[in-house]
Amino acid sequence: KSNIIREFAIATVHPLVDFPEIDELLSEGGRSIDAEEINGLLNKHSLGVWIVGHNIPEFDAIKLREIGVTLGDDNLLDTLELSLILDPLKSRHALDGEHRAREDVLKNISLFWSFDRRWLALPRKDVEKHLSWQDHASGLGRYLNAAL
């Protein structure tokens, strides 16, 4: 398992704008992108409420912390977790493709928006029931609270 990060992308989605603001870092000459560069982008995009990713707490956040990137747990929102909750009988929950940072960001945004529409369409009592099972301080708990 390597601590080398070859690419990193982050986006801020603005209300009433169809396309997100995306920034990307690509390593050159086999070097790893360092924590200072990634923290710089995270600070630039710090107006966002959540850091959304597919399996972010179990993979991305761990890798980023290993190289010294500062991430809190309370603002991580996992689209894999949302997928498992909303589509429990689905046999596959992976993001398809080559797993390139920019493309994964775009896929996550699309996935998040589709889940967002579904959560917002649910009756309030159903969202409240899901919220009762969550830690209210977690990313998912804060997201469900916002959906109410």
JSON list of C-alpha atoms in Angstrom, two decimals:
[
{"chain": "A", "resi": 1, "resn": "LYS", "atom": "CA", "xyz": [0.00, 0.00, 0.00]},
{"chain": "A", "resi": 2, "resn": "SER", "atom": "CA", "xyz": [1.50, 3.24, -1.16]},
{"chain": "A", "resi": 3, "resn": "ASN", "atom": "CA", "xyz": [1.14, 6.71, 0.27]},
{"chain": "A", "resi": 4, "resn": "ILE", "atom": "CA", "xyz": [1.78, 8.23, -3.15]},
{"chain": "A", "resi": 5, "resn": "ILE", "atom": "CA", "xyz": [-1.08, 10.37, -4.38]},
{"chain": "A", "resi": 6, "resn": "ARG", "atom": "CA", "xyz": [-0.82, 10.93, -8.12]},
{"chain": "A", "resi": 7, "resn": "GLU", "atom": "CA", "xyz": [-3.97, 12.95, -8.63]},
{"chain": "A", "resi": 8, "resn": "PHE", "atom": "CA", "xyz": [-6.49, 14.83, -6.55]},
{"chain": "A", "resi": 9, "resn": "ALA", "atom": "CA", "xyz": [-9.62, 16.70, -7.58]},
{"chain": "A", "resi": 10, "resn": "ILE", "atom": "CA", "xyz": [-12.21, 18.66, -5.64]},
{"chain": "A", "resi": 11, "resn": "ALA", "atom": "CA", "xyz": [-15.32, 20.56, -6.65]},
{"chain": "A", "resi": 12, "resn": "THR", "atom": "CA", "xyz": [-17.62, 23.11, -5.14]},
{"chain": "A", "resi": 13, "resn": "VAL", "atom": "CA", "xyz": [-21.19, 22.93, -6.31]},
{"chain": "A", "resi": 14, "resn": "HIS", "atom": "CA", "xyz": [-22.90, 26.30, -6.27]},
{"chain": "A", "resi": 15, "resn": "PRO", "atom": "CA", "xyz": [-26.68, 26.72, -6.03]},
{"chain": "A", "resi": 16, "resn": "LEU", "atom": "CA", "xyz": [-28.40, 27.53, -9.32]},
{"chain": "A", "resi": 17, "resn": "VAL", "atom": "CA", "xyz": [-25.28, 26.74, -11.36]},
{"chain": "A", "resi": 18, "resn": "ASP", "atom": "CA", "xyz": [-25.32, 23.66, -13.56]},
{"chain": "A", "resi": 19, "resn": "PHE", "atom": "CA", "xyz": [-21.60, 22.99, -13.58]},
{"chain": "A", "resi": 20, "resn": "PRO", "atom": "CA", "xyz": [-19.40, 22.75, -10.48]},
{"chain": "A", "resi": 21, "resn": "GLU", "atom": "CA", "xyz": [-16.15, 24.60, -9.91]},
{"chain": "A", "resi": 22, "resn": "ILE", "atom": "CA", "xyz": [-13.48, 21.87, -10.16]},
{"chain": "A", "resi": 23, "resn": "ASP", "atom": "CA", "xyz": [-9.79, 22.06, -9.30]},
{"chain": "A", "resi": 24, "resn": "GLU", "atom": "CA", "xyz": [-7.36, 19.25, -9.98]},
{"chain": "A", "resi": 25, "resn": "LEU", "atom": "CA", "xyz": [-3.79, 18.40, -9.03]},
{"chain": "A", "resi": 26, "resn": "LEU", "atom": "CA", "xyz": [-1.71, 15.98, -11.09]},
{"chain": "A", "resi": 27, "resn": "SER", "atom": "CA", "xyz": [1.69, 14.68, -10.00]},
{"chain": "A", "resi": 28, "resn": "GLU", "atom": "CA", "xyz": [4.67, 15.14, -12.27]},
{"chain": "A", "resi": 29, "resn": "GLY", "atom": "CA", "xyz": [7.64, 12.83, -12.70]},
{"chain": "A", "resi": 30, "resn": "GLY", "atom": "CA", "xyz": [6.33, 10.14, -10.36]},
{"chain": "A", "resi": 31, "resn": "ARG", "atom": "CA", "xyz": [6.34, 12.39, -7.28]},
{"chain": "A", "resi": 32, "resn": "SER", "atom": "CA", "xyz": [3.44, 12.37, -4.86]},
{"chain": "A", "resi": 33, "resn": "ILE", "atom": "CA", "xyz": [1.17, 15.36, -4.46]},
{"chain": "A", "resi": 34, "resn": "ASP", "atom": "CA", "xyz": [1.93, 16.71, -1.01]},
{"chain": "A", "resi": 35, "resn": "ALA", "atom": "CA", "xyz": [-0.38, 17.63, 1.86]},
{"chain": "A", "resi": 36, "resn": "GLU", "atom": "CA", "xyz": [0.31, 21.35, 1.49]},
{"chain": "A", "resi": 37, "resn": "GLU", "atom": "CA", "xyz": [-1.01, 21.35, -2.10]},
{"chain": "A", "resi": 38, "resn": "ILE", "atom": "CA", "xyz": [-4.13, 19.37, -1.16]},
{"chain": "A", "resi": 39, "resn": "ASN", "atom": "CA", "xyz": [-4.80, 21.45, 1.97]},
{"chain": "A", "resi": 40, "resn": "GLY", "atom": "CA", "xyz": [-4.56, 24.54, -0.25]},
{"chain": "A", "resi": 41, "resn": "LEU", "atom": "CA", "xyz": [-7.34, 23.24, -2.50]},
{"chain": "A", "resi": 42, "resn": "LEU", "atom": "CA", "xyz": [-9.43, 22.13, 0.48]},
{"chain": "A", "resi": 43, "resn": "ASN", "atom": "CA", "xyz": [-9.13, 25.65, 1.94]},
{"chain": "A", "resi": 44, "resn": "LYS", "atom": "CA", "xyz": [-10.10, 27.18, -1.40]},
{"chain": "A", "resi": 45, "resn": "HIS", "atom": "CA", "xyz": [-13.23, 25.00, -1.45]},
{"chain": "A", "resi": 46, "resn": "SER", "atom": "CA", "xyz": [-13.96, 25.33, 2.28]},
{"chain": "A", "resi": 47, "resn": "LEU", "atom": "CA", "xyz": [-17.28, 27.07, 1.73]},
{"chain": "A", "resi": 48, "resn": "GLY", "atom": "CA", "xyz": [-18.86, 23.69, 1.03]},
{"chain": "A", "resi": 49, "resn": "VAL", "atom": "CA", "xyz": [-20.89, 22.04, 3.76]},
{"chain": "A", "resi": 50, "resn": "TRP", "atom": "CA", "xyz": [-19.67, 18.50, 3.04]},
{"chain": "A", "resi": 51, "resn": "ILE", "atom": "CA", "xyz": [-16.77, 16.74, 1.44]},
{"chain": "A", "resi": 52, "resn": "VAL", "atom": "CA", "xyz": [-18.54, 14.14, -0.67]},
{"chain": "A", "resi": 53, "resn": "GLY", "atom": "CA", "xyz": [-16.88, 10.99, -1.97]},
{"chain": "A", "resi": 54, "resn": "HIS", "atom": "CA", "xyz": [-17.58, 7.37, -2.75]},
{"chain": "A", "resi": 55, "resn": "ASN", "atom": "CA", "xyz": [-16.27, 5.33, 0.20]},
{"chain": "A", "resi": 56, "resn": "ILE", "atom": "CA", "xyz": [-14.48, 8.49, 1.38]},
{"chain": "A", "resi": 57, "resn": "PRO", "atom": "CA", "xyz": [-14.18, 7.62, 5.10]},
{"chain": "A", "resi": 58, "resn": "GLU", "atom": "CA", "xyz": [-12.78, 4.14, 4.43]},
{"chain": "A", "resi": 59, "resn": "PHE", "atom": "CA", "xyz": [-10.36, 4.98, 1.62]},
{"chain": "A", "resi": 60, "resn": "ASP", "atom": "CA", "xyz": [-9.75, 8.58, 0.54]},
{"chain": "A", "resi": 61, "resn": "ALA", "atom": "CA", "xyz": [-9.75, 10.13, 4.01]},
{"chain": "A", "resi": 62, "resn": "ILE", "atom": "CA", "xyz": [-7.35, 7.49, 5.32]},
{"chain": "A", "resi": 63, "resn": "LYS", "atom": "CA", "xyz": [-4.91, 7.99, 2.42]},
{"chain": "A", "resi": 64, "resn": "LEU", "atom": "CA", "xyz": [-5.08, 11.78, 2.76]},
{"chain": "A", "resi": 65, "resn": "ARG", "atom": "CA", "xyz": [-4.52, 11.71, 6.52]},
{"chain": "A", "resi": 66, "resn": "GLU", "atom": "CA", "xyz": [-1.51, 9.40, 6.02]},
{"chain": "A", "resi": 67, "resn": "ILE", "atom": "CA", "xyz": [0.26, 12.16, 4.07]},
{"chain": "A", "resi": 68, "resn": "GLY", "atom": "CA", "xyz": [-0.78, 14.89, 6.54]},
{"chain": "A", "resi": 69, "resn": "VAL", "atom": "CA", "xyz": [-3.97, 16.31, 5.04]},
{"chain": "A", "resi": 70, "resn": "THR", "atom": "CA", "xyz": [-6.32, 17.74, 7.65]},
{"chain": "A", "resi": 71, "resn": "LEU", "atom": "CA", "xyz": [-9.86, 16.35, 7.37]},
{"chain": "A", "resi": 72, "resn": "GLY", "atom": "CA", "xyz": [-12.64, 16.27, 9.93]},
{"chain": "A", "resi": 73, "resn": "ASP", "atom": "CA", "xyz": [-14.98, 13.28, 10.15]},
{"chain": "A", "resi": 74, "resn": "ASP", "atom": "CA", "xyz": [-18.10, 15.37, 10.72]},
{"chain": "A", "resi": 75, "resn": "ASN", "atom": "CA", "xyz": [-18.16, 16.86, 7.21]},
{"chain": "A", "resi": 76, "resn": "LEU", "atom": "CA", "xyz": [-17.50, 13.67, 5.21]},
{"chain": "A", "resi": 77, "resn": "LEU", "atom": "CA", "xyz": [-20.52, 12.42, 3.26]},
{"chain": "A", "resi": 78, "resn": "ASP", "atom": "CA", "xyz": [-20.20, 9.01, 1.66]},
{"chain": "A", "resi": 79, "resn": "THR", "atom": "CA", "xyz": [-22.14, 8.37, -1.57]},
{"chain": "A", "resi": 80, "resn": "LEU", "atom": "CA", "xyz": [-21.45, 4.65, -1.08]},
{"chain": "A", "resi": 81, "resn": "GLU", "atom": "CA", "xyz": [-23.30, 4.80, 2.25]},
{"chain": "A", "resi": 82, "resn": "LEU", "atom": "CA", "xyz": [-26.16, 6.75, 0.65]},
{"chain": "A", "resi": 83, "resn": "SER", "atom": "CA", "xyz": [-26.32, 4.17, -2.14]},
{"chain": "A", "resi": 84, "resn": "LEU", "atom": "CA", "xyz": [-26.46, 1.28, 0.33]},
{"chain": "A", "resi": 85, "resn": "ILE", "atom": "CA", "xyz": [-29.30, 2.97, 2.24]},
{"chain": "A", "resi": 86, "resn": "LEU", "atom": "CA", "xyz": [-31.33, 4.03, -0.79]},
{"chain": "A", "resi": 87, "resn": "ASP", "atom": "CA", "xyz": [-30.74, 0.90, -2.91]},
{"chain": "A", "resi": 88, "resn": "PRO", "atom": "CA", "xyz": [-30.09, -1.95, -0.45]},
{"chain": "A", "resi": 89, "resn": "LEU", "atom": "CA", "xyz": [-30.91, -4.69, -2.96]},
{"chain": "A", "resi": 90, "resn": "LYS", "atom": "CA", "xyz": [-28.64, -3.35, -5.67]},
{"chain": "A", "resi": 91, "resn": "SER", "atom": "CA", "xyz": [-25.88, -5.89, -6.32]},
{"chain": "A", "resi": 92, "resn": "ARG", "atom": "CA", "xyz": [-23.18, -3.35, -7.14]},
{"chain": "A", "resi": 93, "resn": "HIS", "atom": "CA", "xyz": [-22.53, 0.10, -5.68]},
{"chain": "A", "resi": 94, "resn": "ALA", "atom": "CA", "xyz": [-19.15, 0.95, -7.23]},
{"chain": "A", "resi": 95, "resn": "LEU", "atom": "CA", "xyz": [-18.35, 3.96, -9.37]},
{"chain": "A", "resi": 96, "resn": "ASP", "atom": "CA", "xyz": [-17.64, 2.67, -12.85]},
{"chain": "A", "resi": 97, "resn": "GLY", "atom": "CA", "xyz": [-14.75, 3.82, -14.98]},
{"chain": "A", "resi": 98, "resn": "GLU", "atom": "CA", "xyz": [-11.01, 4.26, -14.76]},
{"chain": "A", "resi": 99, "resn": "HIS", "atom": "CA", "xyz": [-11.06, 6.00, -11.37]},
{"chain": "A", "resi": 100, "resn": "ARG", "atom": "CA", "xyz": [-9.44, 9.23, -12.46]},
{"chain": "A", "resi": 101, "resn": "ALA", "atom": "CA", "xyz": [-9.83, 12.03, -9.92]},
{"chain": "A", "resi": 102, "resn": "ARG", "atom": "CA", "xyz": [-11.71, 14.54, -12.10]},
{"chain": "A", "resi": 103, "resn": "GLU", "atom": "CA", "xyz": [-14.06, 11.93, -13.57]},
{"chain": "A", "resi": 104, "resn": "ASP", "atom": "CA", "xyz": [-14.78, 10.47, -10.13]},
{"chain": "A", "resi": 105, "resn": "VAL", "atom": "CA", "xyz": [-15.64, 13.94, -8.84]},
{"chain": "A", "resi": 106, "resn": "LEU", "atom": "CA", "xyz": [-18.11, 14.43, -11.70]},
{"chain": "A", "resi": 107, "resn": "LYS", "atom": "CA", "xyz": [-19.64, 10.96, -11.14]},
{"chain": "A", "resi": 108, "resn": "ASN", "atom": "CA", "xyz": [-19.97, 11.67, -7.40]},
{"chain": "A", "resi": 109, "resn": "ILE", "atom": "CA", "xyz": [-21.69, 14.98, -8.06]},
{"chain": "A", "resi": 110, "resn": "SER", "atom": "CA", "xyz": [-24.17, 13.31, -10.40]},
{"chain": "A", "resi": 111, "resn": "LEU", "atom": "CA", "xyz": [-24.74, 10.47, -7.94]},
{"chain": "A", "resi": 112, "resn": "PHE", "atom": "CA", "xyz": [-25.14, 12.89, -5.01]},
{"chain": "A", "resi": 113, "resn": "TRP", "atom": "CA", "xyz": [-27.65, 15.02, -6.95]},
{"chain": "A", "resi": 114, "resn": "SER", "atom": "CA", "xyz": [-29.71, 11.92, -7.81]},
{"chain": "A", "resi": 115, "resn": "PHE", "atom": "CA", "xyz": [-29.69, 10.82, -4.15]},
{"chain": "A", "resi": 116, "resn": "ASP", "atom": "CA", "xyz": [-30.48, 14.37, -3.05]},
{"chain": "A", "resi": 117, "resn": "ARG", "atom": "CA", "xyz": [-33.61, 14.44, -5.23]},
{"chain": "A", "resi": 118, "resn": "ARG", "atom": "CA", "xyz": [-34.69, 11.09, -3.78]},
{"chain": "A", "resi": 119, "resn": "TRP", "atom": "CA", "xyz": [-34.17, 12.15, -0.14]},
{"chain": "A", "resi": 120, "resn": "LEU", "atom": "CA", "xyz": [-36.00, 15.42, -0.73]},
{"chain": "A", "resi": 121, "resn": "ALA", "atom": "CA", "xyz": [-38.94, 13.54, -2.32]},
{"chain": "A", "resi": 122, "resn": "LEU", "atom": "CA", "xyz": [-39.42, 11.30, 0.73]},
{"chain": "A", "resi": 123, "resn": "PRO", "atom": "CA", "xyz": [-42.09, 12.12, 3.30]},
{"chain": "A", "resi": 124, "resn": "ARG", "atom": "CA", "xyz": [-40.64, 14.01, 6.26]},
{"chain": "A", "resi": 125, "resn": "LYS", "atom": "CA", "xyz": [-41.43, 11.14, 8.65]},
{"chain": "A", "resi": 126, "resn": "ASP", "atom": "CA", "xyz": [-39.30, 8.74, 6.58]},
{"chain": "A", "resi": 127, "resn": "VAL", "atom": "CA", "xyz": [-36.31, 11.09, 6.63]},
{"chain": "A", "resi": 128, "resn": "GLU", "atom": "CA", "xyz": [-36.80, 11.60, 10.38]},
{"chain": "A", "resi": 129, "resn": "LYS", "atom": "CA", "xyz": [-36.77, 7.80, 10.87]},
{"chain": "A", "resi": 130, "resn": "HIS", "atom": "CA", "xyz": [-33.46, 7.49, 8.99]},
{"chain": "A", "resi": 131, "resn": "LEU", "atom": "CA", "xyz": [-32.09, 10.42, 10.98]},
{"chain": "A", "resi": 132, "resn": "SER", "atom": "CA", "xyz": [-33.03, 8.71, 14.25]},
{"chain": "A", "resi": 133, "resn": "TRP", "atom": "CA", "xyz": [-30.61, 5.89, 13.36]},
{"chain": "A", "resi": 134, "resn": "GLN", "atom": "CA", "xyz": [-27.69, 8.25, 12.68]},
{"chain": "A", "resi": 135, "resn": "ASP", "atom": "CA", "xyz": [-25.20, 10.18, 14.74]},
{"chain": "A", "resi": 136, "resn": "HIS", "atom": "CA", "xyz": [-26.55, 13.71, 14.26]},
{"chain": "A", "resi": 137, "resn": "ALA", "atom": "CA", "xyz": [-23.01, 15.13, 14.19]},
{"chain": "A", "resi": 138, "resn": "SER", "atom": "CA", "xyz": [-21.88, 12.81, 11.36]},
{"chain": "A", "resi": 139, "resn": "GLY", "atom": "CA", "xyz": [-21.86, 13.91, 7.74]},
{"chain": "A", "resi": 140, "resn": "LEU", "atom": "CA", "xyz": [-24.90, 11.72, 7.02]},
{"chain": "A", "resi": 141, "resn": "GLY", "atom": "CA", "xyz": [-26.71, 12.94, 10.14]},
{"chain": "A", "resi": 142, "resn": "ARG", "atom": "CA", "xyz": [-26.08, 16.59, 9.22]},
{"chain": "A", "resi": 143, "resn": "TYR", "atom": "CA", "xyz": [-27.14, 15.91, 5.62]},
{"chain": "A", "resi": 144, "resn": "LEU", "atom": "CA", "xyz": [-30.41, 14.26, 6.66]},
{"chain": "A", "resi": 145, "resn": "ASN", "atom": "CA", "xyz": [-31.07, 17.14, 9.09]},
{"chain": "A", "resi": 146, "resn": "ALA", "atom": "CA", "xyz": [-30.59, 19.56, 6.17]},
{"chain": "A", "resi": 147, "resn": "ALA", "atom": "CA", "xyz": [-32.99, 17.45, 4.03]},
{"chain": "A", "resi": 148, "resn": "LEU", "atom": "CA", "xyz": [-35.72, 18.10, 6.60]}
]
